[in-house]
Amino acid sequence: MSLDLAILGVLAEGELHGYDVKKRIADLPGAPLRTSFGALYPALGRLEGKGFVKVAEANQPKHRSLIPMPASLAGEAAIFGARKPKAGRGGRRKKIYAIADDGRSTLTSLLLDDVADDRSFPLQVAFCSNLAPADRLALFERRRAHLAERAARPTAIPEGIDYYLQALLVRHGNALTADLAWLDQLIQHEKAQLDPSDSSDQNPSQETDLS
Amino acid sequence: MSLDLAILGVLAEGELHGYDVKKRIADLPGAPLRTSFGALYPALGRLEGKGFVKVAEANQPKHRSLIPMPASLAGEAAIFGARKPKAGRGGRRKKIYAIADDGRSTLTSLLLDDVADDRSFPLQVAFCSNLAPADRLALFERRRAHLAERAARPTAIPEGIDYYLQALLVRHGNALTADLAWLDQLIQHEKAQLDPSDSSDQNPSQETDLS
DNA sequence: GCATCCATGTAACCAGTTACATGATTTG
DNA sequence: CAAATCATGTAACTGGTTACATGGATGC
């Protein structure tokens, strides 16, 4: 399920408490996933029960995790660490979750999963840096094949079609085309990484300008 | 809910039995909605209970409904009518549903509903020919405003961002831009219809080529 | 010290899926 | 007549939502 993927994904790059997990997946750069606490906390509980996730600290976050954290997170982490809770004595509160080893392998398999679900692919991309380069390439190519097959199948209903349906159809087709081009760029990038012979394509460009 | 919208939408353009309702919404030109019988039949039952939909015939479809049907449906309807079931005597089977008056008004309100839900907007477009031109324009402009606001809000996290997240972000931005342009075309079309002074833009073009 | 946000959780409900059961009609 | 496909439905389960309850921390 995609919520699990998102949770494991964000926890894979650093420990967080539930509240922050929600915030983080809510504004994942290109793949925002709105969810609710009513879904999140039970999910965290489930994942903990299955041993995919563990509670790192239940309180007194002295100031930071020992796990090295990628640069992308260092900023927020620093801020978070800065306003340290004065408390220490007393109760259970602010559970900080970390991904467990079983969680990492589960994450990998969720990332490789061939779910035709359009909603989860962006999440797979968002966290695909956790994959081995070859697996990543496979993921992209699988998706590309899937979309290509979709684009290929007969459009049907070219009859005296409604203006708005026609507009929708055009939009749909254009979106598909754009996605294919985008995937081609990603694929090209991966291949370049795997086989470093010719050098080109350093960053994803703003406009889909493949020839 | 979007299944209700889809059902009412397809029934608004002609009577169908459940099985065909599913097929039809499954390949709505630009807004396919995969669903299952386990969702569809209960939904039809609910709609019937609320009086939004009624059973036109429970069997012997002699050959066609008396309701005038738009050209877009005439083809399929003819085929469907052609292979008429030999039966007549006996059981209840093949319930043919038709939209009721209450259903039409419900459809209208569902079409006007301002649901931020990205999934239901395409459905609203698919059936927006049921709206008065002014309402249709309002629907489009509301959506446009919504997307524009989304596009405007700070992208955040331009830090040492992951290649794949960056790619997702670009993709997302491009999709938004394309949708805005697409909506602008629709809006322009509506305005031209409402105020027939200058004439341009007859069909949605294949490429989003607004100036 | 009061309001506001951070933070975690639970309960009731809801819409959907998968899998199953059943039977009629068509076609080879 | 047997197999495939059309056709309708139900039951168990799943994953989510909204609303609620609770309480610590922060800031004015």
Coordinates of C-alpha atoms (C1' of nucleotides) in Angstrom, one line a residue:
Chain A
M1 CA 0.0 0.0 0.0
S2 CA 1.2 3.4 -0.8
L3 CA 1.0 4.9 2.6
D4 CA 3.4 2.3 3.9
L5 CA 5.8 3.0 1.1
A6 CA 5.7 6.7 1.9
I7 CA 6.3 6.1 5.6
L8 CA 9.2 3.7 5.0
G9 CA 10.6 6.0 2.4
V10 CA 10.8 9.1 4.6
L11 CA 12.0 7.1 7.6
A12 CA 14.7 5.6 5.4
E13 CA 16.3 9.0 5.1
G14 CA 16.1 9.8 8.8
E15 CA 14.2 9.3 12.0
L16 CA 11.1 11.3 12.6
H17 CA 8.1 11.3 14.8
G18 CA 4.7 10.7 13.3
Y19 CA 3.6 14.2 13.1
D20 CA 6.6 15.1 11.0
V21 CA 6.2 12.0 8.9
K22 CA 2.9 13.3 7.9
K23 CA 4.2 16.8 7.1
R24 CA 7.0 15.3 5.1
I25 CA 4.9 13.0 2.9
A26 CA 2.4 15.8 2.5
D27 CA 4.9 17.9 0.6
L28 CA 7.1 15.4 -1.1
P29 CA 8.3 17.5 -4.0
G30 CA 6.6 16.1 -7.0
A31 CA 4.4 13.6 -5.3
P32 CA 2.5 15.1 -2.4
L33 CA 0.4 12.5 -0.5
R34 CA -2.3 14.0 1.6
T35 CA -3.2 11.7 4.4
S36 CA -4.7 12.0 7.9
F37 CA -3.6 11.1 11.4
G38 CA -6.4 8.6 11.5
A39 CA -4.6 6.7 8.8
L40 CA -1.0 7.5 9.8
Y41 CA -0.8 6.5 13.4
P42 CA -2.5 3.1 12.8
A43 CA -0.2 2.6 9.9
L44 CA 2.9 3.3 12.1
G45 CA 1.5 1.0 14.7
R46 CA 1.1 -1.8 12.1
L47 CA 4.6 -1.3 10.7
E48 CA 6.0 -1.3 14.2
G49 CA 4.1 -4.5 14.9
K50 CA 5.6 -6.1 11.8
G51 CA 9.0 -5.1 12.8
F52 CA 9.6 -2.8 9.9
V53 CA 9.9 0.3 12.0
K54 CA 11.1 0.8 15.6
V55 CA 10.7 3.5 18.2
A56 CA 14.1 5.1 18.5
E57 CA 13.3 7.4 21.4
A58 CA 10.1 7.9 23.3
N59 CA 11.2 11.2 24.8
Q60 CA 14.3 13.2 25.7
P61 CA 15.7 13.6 22.1
K62 CA 19.0 14.9 23.6
H63 CA 19.6 16.4 20.3
R64 CA 20.1 14.2 17.3
S65 CA 20.2 10.8 15.8
L66 CA 23.5 9.0 15.4
I67 CA 22.6 7.8 11.9
P68 CA 24.3 9.9 9.3
M69 CA 21.6 11.8 7.5
P70 CA 21.7 13.0 3.9
A71 CA 22.2 16.6 3.2
S72 CA 18.7 17.2 2.1
L73 CA 17.5 16.5 5.6
A74 CA 20.2 18.2 7.6
G75 CA 18.5 21.6 7.5
E76 CA 15.2 20.6 9.0
A77 CA 16.9 18.2 11.4
A78 CA 19.0 21.0 12.7
I79 CA 16.0 23.2 13.3
F80 CA 14.1 20.4 14.9
G81 CA 17.0 19.6 17.2
A82 CA 17.5 23.3 18.0
R83 CA 14.1 23.8 19.8
K84 CA 14.8 20.9 22.1
P85 CA 12.0 20.0 24.5
K86 CA 12.9 21.0 28.0
A87 CA 11.2 17.9 29.4
G88 CA 13.0 14.8 30.3
R89 CA 11.5 13.4 33.5
G90 CA 8.2 11.8 33.4
G91 CA 6.0 10.6 30.6
R92 CA 5.9 8.9 27.3
R93 CA 5.5 11.4 24.5
K94 CA 6.8 12.2 21.1
K95 CA 7.8 8.8 19.8
I96 CA 10.6 9.0 17.3
Y97 CA 10.4 6.3 14.7
A98 CA 13.3 4.8 12.8
I99 CA 13.3 2.3 10.0
A100 CA 14.3 -1.3 10.9
D101 CA 16.4 -3.7 8.8
D102 CA 13.2 -5.6 7.8
G103 CA 11.8 -2.3 6.9
R104 CA 14.6 -1.5 4.5
S105 CA 14.1 -4.7 2.7
T106 CA 10.3 -4.2 2.6
L107 CA 10.9 -0.8 1.2
T108 CA 13.1 -2.2 -1.5
S109 CA 10.4 -4.7 -2.5
L110 CA 7.7 -2.0 -2.4
L111 CA 9.9 0.1 -4.7
L112 CA 10.2 -2.7 -7.1
D113 CA 6.6 -3.7 -7.0
D114 CA 4.8 -3.6 -10.3
V115 CA 1.7 -1.9 -9.3
A116 CA -0.2 -0.5 -12.3
D117 CA -1.6 2.0 -9.8
D118 CA -0.8 5.4 -11.2
R119 CA -0.7 6.9 -7.7
S120 CA 2.2 4.9 -6.3
F121 CA 4.6 5.2 -9.1
P122 CA 5.5 8.8 -8.3
L123 CA 6.2 7.6 -4.7
Q124 CA 8.4 4.9 -6.1
V125 CA 10.4 7.5 -8.0
A126 CA 10.6 9.7 -5.0
F127 CA 12.4 7.1 -3.0
C128 CA 14.1 5.2 -5.8
S129 CA 17.5 6.4 -4.7
N130 CA 17.2 3.5 -2.3
L131 CA 17.4 1.1 -5.2
A132 CA 20.4 -0.4 -6.9
P133 CA 21.0 1.4 -10.2
A134 CA 20.0 -1.7 -12.2
D135 CA 16.7 -2.1 -10.3
R136 CA 16.0 1.6 -10.8
L137 CA 16.4 1.3 -14.5
A138 CA 14.2 -1.7 -14.5
L139 CA 11.5 0.2 -12.6
F140 CA 11.6 3.0 -15.1
E141 CA 11.5 0.7 -18.1
R142 CA 8.7 -1.3 -16.8
R143 CA 6.7 1.9 -16.3
R144 CA 7.6 3.1 -19.7
A145 CA 6.4 -0.1 -21.3
H146 CA 3.2 0.2 -19.3
L147 CA 2.4 3.7 -20.5
A148 CA 3.4 2.9 -24.0
E149 CA 1.0 0.1 -24.1
R150 CA -1.7 2.4 -22.7
A151 CA -0.9 5.0 -25.4
A152 CA -1.0 2.3 -28.1
R153 CA -4.5 0.9 -27.5
P154 CA -7.2 2.0 -29.8
T155 CA -8.8 5.3 -28.8
A156 CA -12.2 4.2 -30.0
I157 CA -15.3 6.5 -30.1
P158 CA -14.1 8.9 -32.8
E159 CA -17.7 9.3 -33.6
G160 CA -19.7 12.5 -33.4
I161 CA -17.9 13.0 -30.1
D162 CA -18.8 15.6 -27.6
Y163 CA -16.5 18.7 -27.6
Y164 CA -15.6 18.2 -23.9
L165 CA -14.9 14.5 -24.2
Q166 CA -12.7 15.3 -27.2
A167 CA -10.8 17.9 -25.1
L168 CA -10.4 15.3 -22.3
L169 CA -9.0 12.8 -24.8
V170 CA -6.5 15.3 -26.1
R171 CA -5.4 16.2 -22.6
H172 CA -5.0 12.6 -21.7
G173 CA -3.0 11.9 -24.8
N174 CA -0.7 14.9 -24.2
A175 CA -0.2 13.9 -20.6
L176 CA 0.8 10.4 -21.7
T177 CA 3.2 11.7 -24.3
A178 CA 4.8 14.0 -21.8
D179 CA 5.2 11.2 -19.3
L180 CA 6.8 9.0 -21.9
A181 CA 9.3 11.7 -22.7
W182 CA 10.0 12.2 -19.1
L183 CA 10.6 8.6 -18.5
D184 CA 12.9 8.5 -21.5
Q185 CA 15.0 11.1 -19.9
L186 CA 15.2 9.2 -16.6
I187 CA 16.0 6.0 -18.5
Q188 CA 18.7 7.8 -20.4
H189 CA 20.1 9.2 -17.2
E190 CA 20.3 5.7 -15.6
K191 CA 21.9 4.2 -18.6
A192 CA 24.5 6.9 -18.6
Q193 CA 25.2 6.2 -15.0
L194 CA 25.5 2.5 -15.6
D195 CA 27.7 2.7 -18.6
P196 CA 29.8 5.9 -18.3
S197 CA 31.0 6.3 -21.9
D198 CA 29.3 9.3 -23.4
S199 CA 28.5 12.2 -21.1
S200 CA 25.4 14.3 -21.4
D201 CA 22.2 15.2 -19.5
Q202 CA 23.2 16.3 -16.1
N203 CA 20.0 17.7 -14.7
P204 CA 16.3 17.2 -15.5
S205 CA 15.5 20.2 -17.7
Q206 CA 12.6 22.5 -17.1
E207 CA 11.0 21.8 -20.5
T208 CA 10.7 18.3 -21.8
D209 CA 13.1 19.0 -24.6
L210 CA 14.2 15.7 -25.9
S211 CA 14.6 15.5 -29.6
Chain B
M1 CA -18.7 10.5 -4.6
S2 CA -17.2 10.1 -8.0
L3 CA -18.8 6.7 -8.8
D4 CA -22.2 8.2 -8.4
L5 CA -21.3 11.1 -10.7
A6 CA -20.1 8.7 -13.3
I7 CA -23.2 6.5 -13.1
L8 CA -25.5 9.4 -13.3
G9 CA -23.5 10.9 -16.1
V10 CA -23.6 7.9 -18.3
L11 CA -27.3 7.3 -17.6
A12 CA -28.0 10.9 -18.4
E13 CA -27.2 10.1 -22.0
G14 CA -29.2 6.9 -22.3
E15 CA -30.5 3.9 -20.4
L16 CA -28.2 1.1 -19.8
H17 CA -28.0 -2.0 -17.6
G18 CA -25.3 -2.2 -14.9
Y19 CA -22.9 -4.3 -16.8
D20 CA -22.8 -1.7 -19.6
V21 CA -22.6 1.1 -17.2
K22 CA -19.4 -0.4 -15.9
K23 CA -18.0 -0.8 -19.4
R24 CA -18.9 2.7 -20.4
I25 CA -17.3 4.4 -17.4
A26 CA -14.3 2.2 -17.7
D27 CA -13.4 3.8 -21.0
L28 CA -14.7 7.2 -20.8
P29 CA -12.5 8.9 -23.3
G30 CA -10.2 11.1 -21.3
A31 CA -11.2 10.0 -17.8
P32 CA -11.4 6.2 -17.5
L33 CA -12.7 5.1 -14.2
R34 CA -11.9 1.5 -13.2
T35 CA -14.4 0.1 -10.8
S36 CA -15.7 -3.3 -9.8
F37 CA -19.1 -4.9 -9.8
G38 CA -18.8 -5.1 -6.0
A39 CA -18.9 -1.3 -6.0
L40 CA -21.2 -0.7 -8.9
Y41 CA -24.2 -2.8 -8.1
P42 CA -24.5 -1.5 -4.5
A43 CA -24.1 2.0 -5.9
L44 CA -26.9 1.5 -8.4
G45 CA -29.0 0.1 -5.6
R46 CA -28.3 3.1 -3.4
L47 CA -29.1 5.5 -6.2
E48 CA -32.3 3.7 -6.9
G49 CA -33.2 3.8 -3.3
K50 CA -32.7 7.5 -3.3
G51 CA -34.9 7.9 -6.3
F52 CA -32.1 9.2 -8.5
V53 CA -32.3 6.3 -10.9
K54 CA -35.1 4.0 -11.8
V55 CA -35.4 0.6 -13.5
A56 CA -36.8 1.1 -16.9
E57 CA -37.2 -2.5 -17.9
A58 CA -36.4 -5.7 -16.1
N59 CA -36.5 -7.8 -19.3
Q60 CA -37.9 -7.9 -22.8
P61 CA -36.1 -4.8 -24.2
K62 CA -38.4 -4.9 -27.3
H63 CA -35.8 -2.8 -28.9
R64 CA -35.2 0.7 -27.8
S65 CA -36.0 3.4 -25.3
L66 CA -38.4 6.1 -26.1
I67 CA -36.1 8.7 -24.7
P68 CA -34.3 10.5 -27.6
M69 CA -30.6 9.7 -27.3
P70 CA -27.7 11.8 -28.4
A71 CA -25.9 10.8 -31.5
S72 CA -22.8 9.8 -29.6
L73 CA -24.7 6.9 -28.2
A74 CA -26.9 6.0 -31.1
G75 CA -24.3 3.6 -32.6
E76 CA -23.8 1.4 -29.6
A77 CA -27.5 1.5 -28.7
A78 CA -28.4 0.2 -32.1
I79 CA -26.0 -2.7 -31.8
F80 CA -27.3 -3.4 -28.3
G81 CA -30.9 -3.3 -29.5
A82 CA -30.0 -5.5 -32.5
R83 CA -29.0 -8.6 -30.7
K84 CA -32.3 -8.7 -28.8
P85 CA -32.7 -11.5 -26.2
K86 CA -35.1 -14.1 -27.5
A87 CA -36.5 -14.5 -24.0
G88 CA -39.6 -12.8 -22.8
R89 CA -41.5 -15.2 -20.6
G90 CA -40.2 -16.0 -17.2
G91 CA -37.7 -14.4 -14.9
R92 CA -36.3 -11.1 -13.8
R93 CA -33.0 -10.3 -15.5
K94 CA -31.1 -7.6 -17.1
K95 CA -32.4 -4.6 -15.3
I96 CA -32.2 -1.5 -17.5
Y97 CA -31.6 1.6 -15.5
A98 CA -32.6 5.1 -16.5
I99 CA -31.9 8.4 -14.7
A100 CA -34.8 9.9 -12.8
D101 CA -35.7 13.6 -12.6
D102 CA -34.2 13.8 -9.1
G103 CA -31.1 12.1 -10.6
R104 CA -30.7 14.9 -13.2
S105 CA -30.7 17.6 -10.5
T106 CA -28.3 15.6 -8.4
L107 CA -26.1 15.2 -11.4
T108 CA -26.1 18.9 -11.9
S109 CA -25.1 19.6 -8.4
L110 CA -22.4 17.0 -8.5
L111 CA -21.1 18.6 -11.7
L112 CA -20.9 22.0 -10.0
D113 CA -19.5 20.7 -6.7
D114 CA -16.2 22.3 -5.8
V115 CA -14.3 19.2 -4.8
A116 CA -10.6 19.8 -4.8
D117 CA -10.3 16.1 -5.6
D118 CA -8.2 15.8 -8.7
R119 CA -9.9 12.6 -9.6
S120 CA -13.4 13.9 -10.0
F121 CA -12.7 17.0 -12.1
P122 CA -12.1 15.0 -15.3
L123 CA -15.5 13.3 -14.7
Q124 CA -17.1 16.7 -14.2
V125 CA -15.7 17.7 -17.6
A126 CA -16.8 14.5 -19.2
F127 CA -20.4 15.2 -18.4
C128 CA -20.3 19.0 -18.3
S129 CA -22.4 19.2 -21.4
N130 CA -25.3 18.7 -19.0
L131 CA -24.6 22.1 -17.5
A132 CA -25.8 25.5 -18.5
P133 CA -23.0 27.3 -20.4
A134 CA -22.5 29.8 -17.6
D135 CA -22.2 27.1 -15.0
R136 CA -19.7 25.3 -17.2
L137 CA -17.6 28.4 -17.5
A138 CA -17.7 28.8 -13.7
L139 CA -16.6 25.2 -13.2
F140 CA -13.6 25.7 -15.5
E141 CA -12.6 29.0 -14.0
R142 CA -12.9 27.7 -10.5
R143 CA -10.6 24.8 -11.4
R144 CA -8.2 27.2 -13.1
A145 CA -8.0 29.3 -10.0
H146 CA -7.4 26.2 -7.9
L147 CA -4.5 25.0 -10.1
A148 CA -3.1 28.5 -10.4
E149 CA -3.0 28.8 -6.6
R150 CA -1.3 25.4 -6.5
A151 CA 1.3 26.4 -9.0
A152 CA 2.0 29.7 -7.2
R153 CA 2.8 28.3 -3.8
P154 CA 6.5 28.1 -2.9
T155 CA 8.2 25.1 -4.2
A156 CA 10.4 24.8 -1.1
I157 CA 13.3 22.4 -0.7
P158 CA 15.5 23.7 -3.5
E159 CA 18.4 22.4 -1.3
G160 CA 20.9 19.7 -2.3
I161 CA 17.9 17.9 -3.7
D162 CA 17.9 14.4 -4.9
Y163 CA 18.0 14.0 -8.7
Y164 CA 14.8 12.0 -8.7
L165 CA 12.9 14.3 -6.5
Q166 CA 14.0 17.1 -8.8
A167 CA 12.8 15.2 -11.8
L168 CA 9.4 14.6 -10.1
L169 CA 9.2 18.3 -9.3
V170 CA 9.8 19.2 -12.9
R171 CA 7.3 16.8 -14.1
H172 CA 4.7 18.0 -11.7
G173 CA 5.3 21.6 -12.7
N174 CA 5.1 20.8 -16.4
A175 CA 1.8 18.9 -15.8
L176 CA 0.4 21.9 -14.0
T177 CA 1.4 24.3 -16.7
A178 CA -0.1 22.0 -19.4
D179 CA -3.4 21.8 -17.4
L180 CA -3.6 25.5 -17.0
A181 CA -3.1 26.0 -20.7
W182 CA -5.7 23.4 -21.4
L183 CA -8.2 25.0 -19.1
D184 CA -7.5 28.4 -20.7
Q185 CA -8.5 26.8 -24.0
L186 CA -11.7 25.5 -22.6
I187 CA -12.5 28.8 -20.9
Q188 CA -11.8 30.7 -24.1
H189 CA -14.2 28.3 -25.9
E190 CA -16.9 28.8 -23.4
K191 CA -16.6 32.6 -23.6
A192 CA -16.8 32.5 -27.3
Q193 CA -20.0 30.5 -27.1
L194 CA -21.5 32.9 -24.6
D195 CA -20.5 36.0 -26.4
P196 CA -20.4 35.2 -30.1
S197 CA -18.5 38.2 -31.4
D198 CA -15.1 37.1 -32.6
S199 CA -14.8 33.6 -34.1
S200 CA -11.8 31.4 -33.5
D201 CA -10.9 28.0 -31.9
Q202 CA -13.3 25.4 -33.2
N203 CA -11.8 22.2 -32.0
P204 CA -9.4 21.3 -29.2
S205 CA -6.1 21.1 -31.0
Q206 CA -3.7 18.2 -30.6
E207 CA -0.9 20.3 -29.2
T208 CA -1.5 22.8 -26.5
D209 CA -0.8 25.7 -28.8
L210 CA -2.3 28.7 -27.2
S211 CA -0.3 31.9 -27.6
Chain C
dG1 C1' -2.4 32.0 32.5
dC2 C1' -4.6 31.5 28.1
dA3 C1' -4.6 30.5 23.3
dT4 C1' -2.3 28.1 20.0
dC5 C1' 0.1 24.9 17.9
dC6 C1' 2.5 20.3 18.4
dA7 C1' 1.6 15.5 19.1
dT8 C1' -0.6 11.1 19.7
dG9 C1' -4.2 8.4 19.6
dT10 C1' -9.3 6.1 19.2
dA11 C1' -14.0 5.2 17.3
dA12 C1' -17.5 5.4 14.0
dC13 C1' -18.2 5.2 9.6
dC14 C1' -17.7 4.7 4.5
dA15 C1' -16.4 3.4 -0.1
dG16 C1' -14.0 0.2 -2.4
dT17 C1' -11.7 -4.4 -3.5
dT18 C1' -11.5 -9.5 -4.0
dA19 C1' -13.7 -13.5 -4.0
dC20 C1' -17.6 -16.0 -4.3
dA21 C1' -22.4 -17.7 -5.8
dT22 C1' -25.6 -18.0 -9.3
dG23 C1' -27.8 -18.2 -13.5
dA24 C1' -29.0 -16.8 -18.5
dT25 C1' -27.5 -16.4 -23.3
dT26 C1' -24.6 -17.2 -27.2
dT27 C1' -21.5 -19.7 -29.9
dG28 C1' -18.7 -23.5 -31.6
Chain D
dC1 C1' -24.3 -29.7 -25.1
dA2 C1' -20.3 -27.5 -23.4
dA3 C1' -17.6 -23.5 -22.9
dA4 C1' -17.4 -18.7 -22.9
dT5 C1' -19.3 -14.6 -21.8
dC6 C1' -23.0 -11.7 -20.2
dA7 C1' -25.3 -10.3 -16.1
dT8 C1' -26.4 -9.6 -11.2
dG9 C1' -25.6 -9.8 -6.9
dT10 C1' -23.5 -10.8 -1.7
dA11 C1' -19.9 -11.2 2.1
dA12 C1' -15.7 -10.5 4.1
dC13 C1' -12.1 -7.6 4.4
dT14 C1' -9.2 -3.3 3.7
dG15 C1' -7.8 1.1 3.9
dG16 C1' -9.2 5.3 4.3
dT17 C1' -12.0 9.5 6.3
dT18 C1' -14.0 12.6 9.9
dA19 C1' -14.6 13.7 14.4
dC20 C1' -13.4 13.3 18.8
dA21 C1' -10.4 13.0 23.2
dT22 C1' -6.3 14.2 25.4
dG23 C1' -2.4 16.5 26.8
dG24 C1' 2.4 18.8 26.5
dA25 C1' 5.0 23.0 24.7
dT26 C1' 5.2 27.7 23.2
dG27 C1' 4.4 32.4 23.0
dC28 C1' 2.0 36.4 24.1

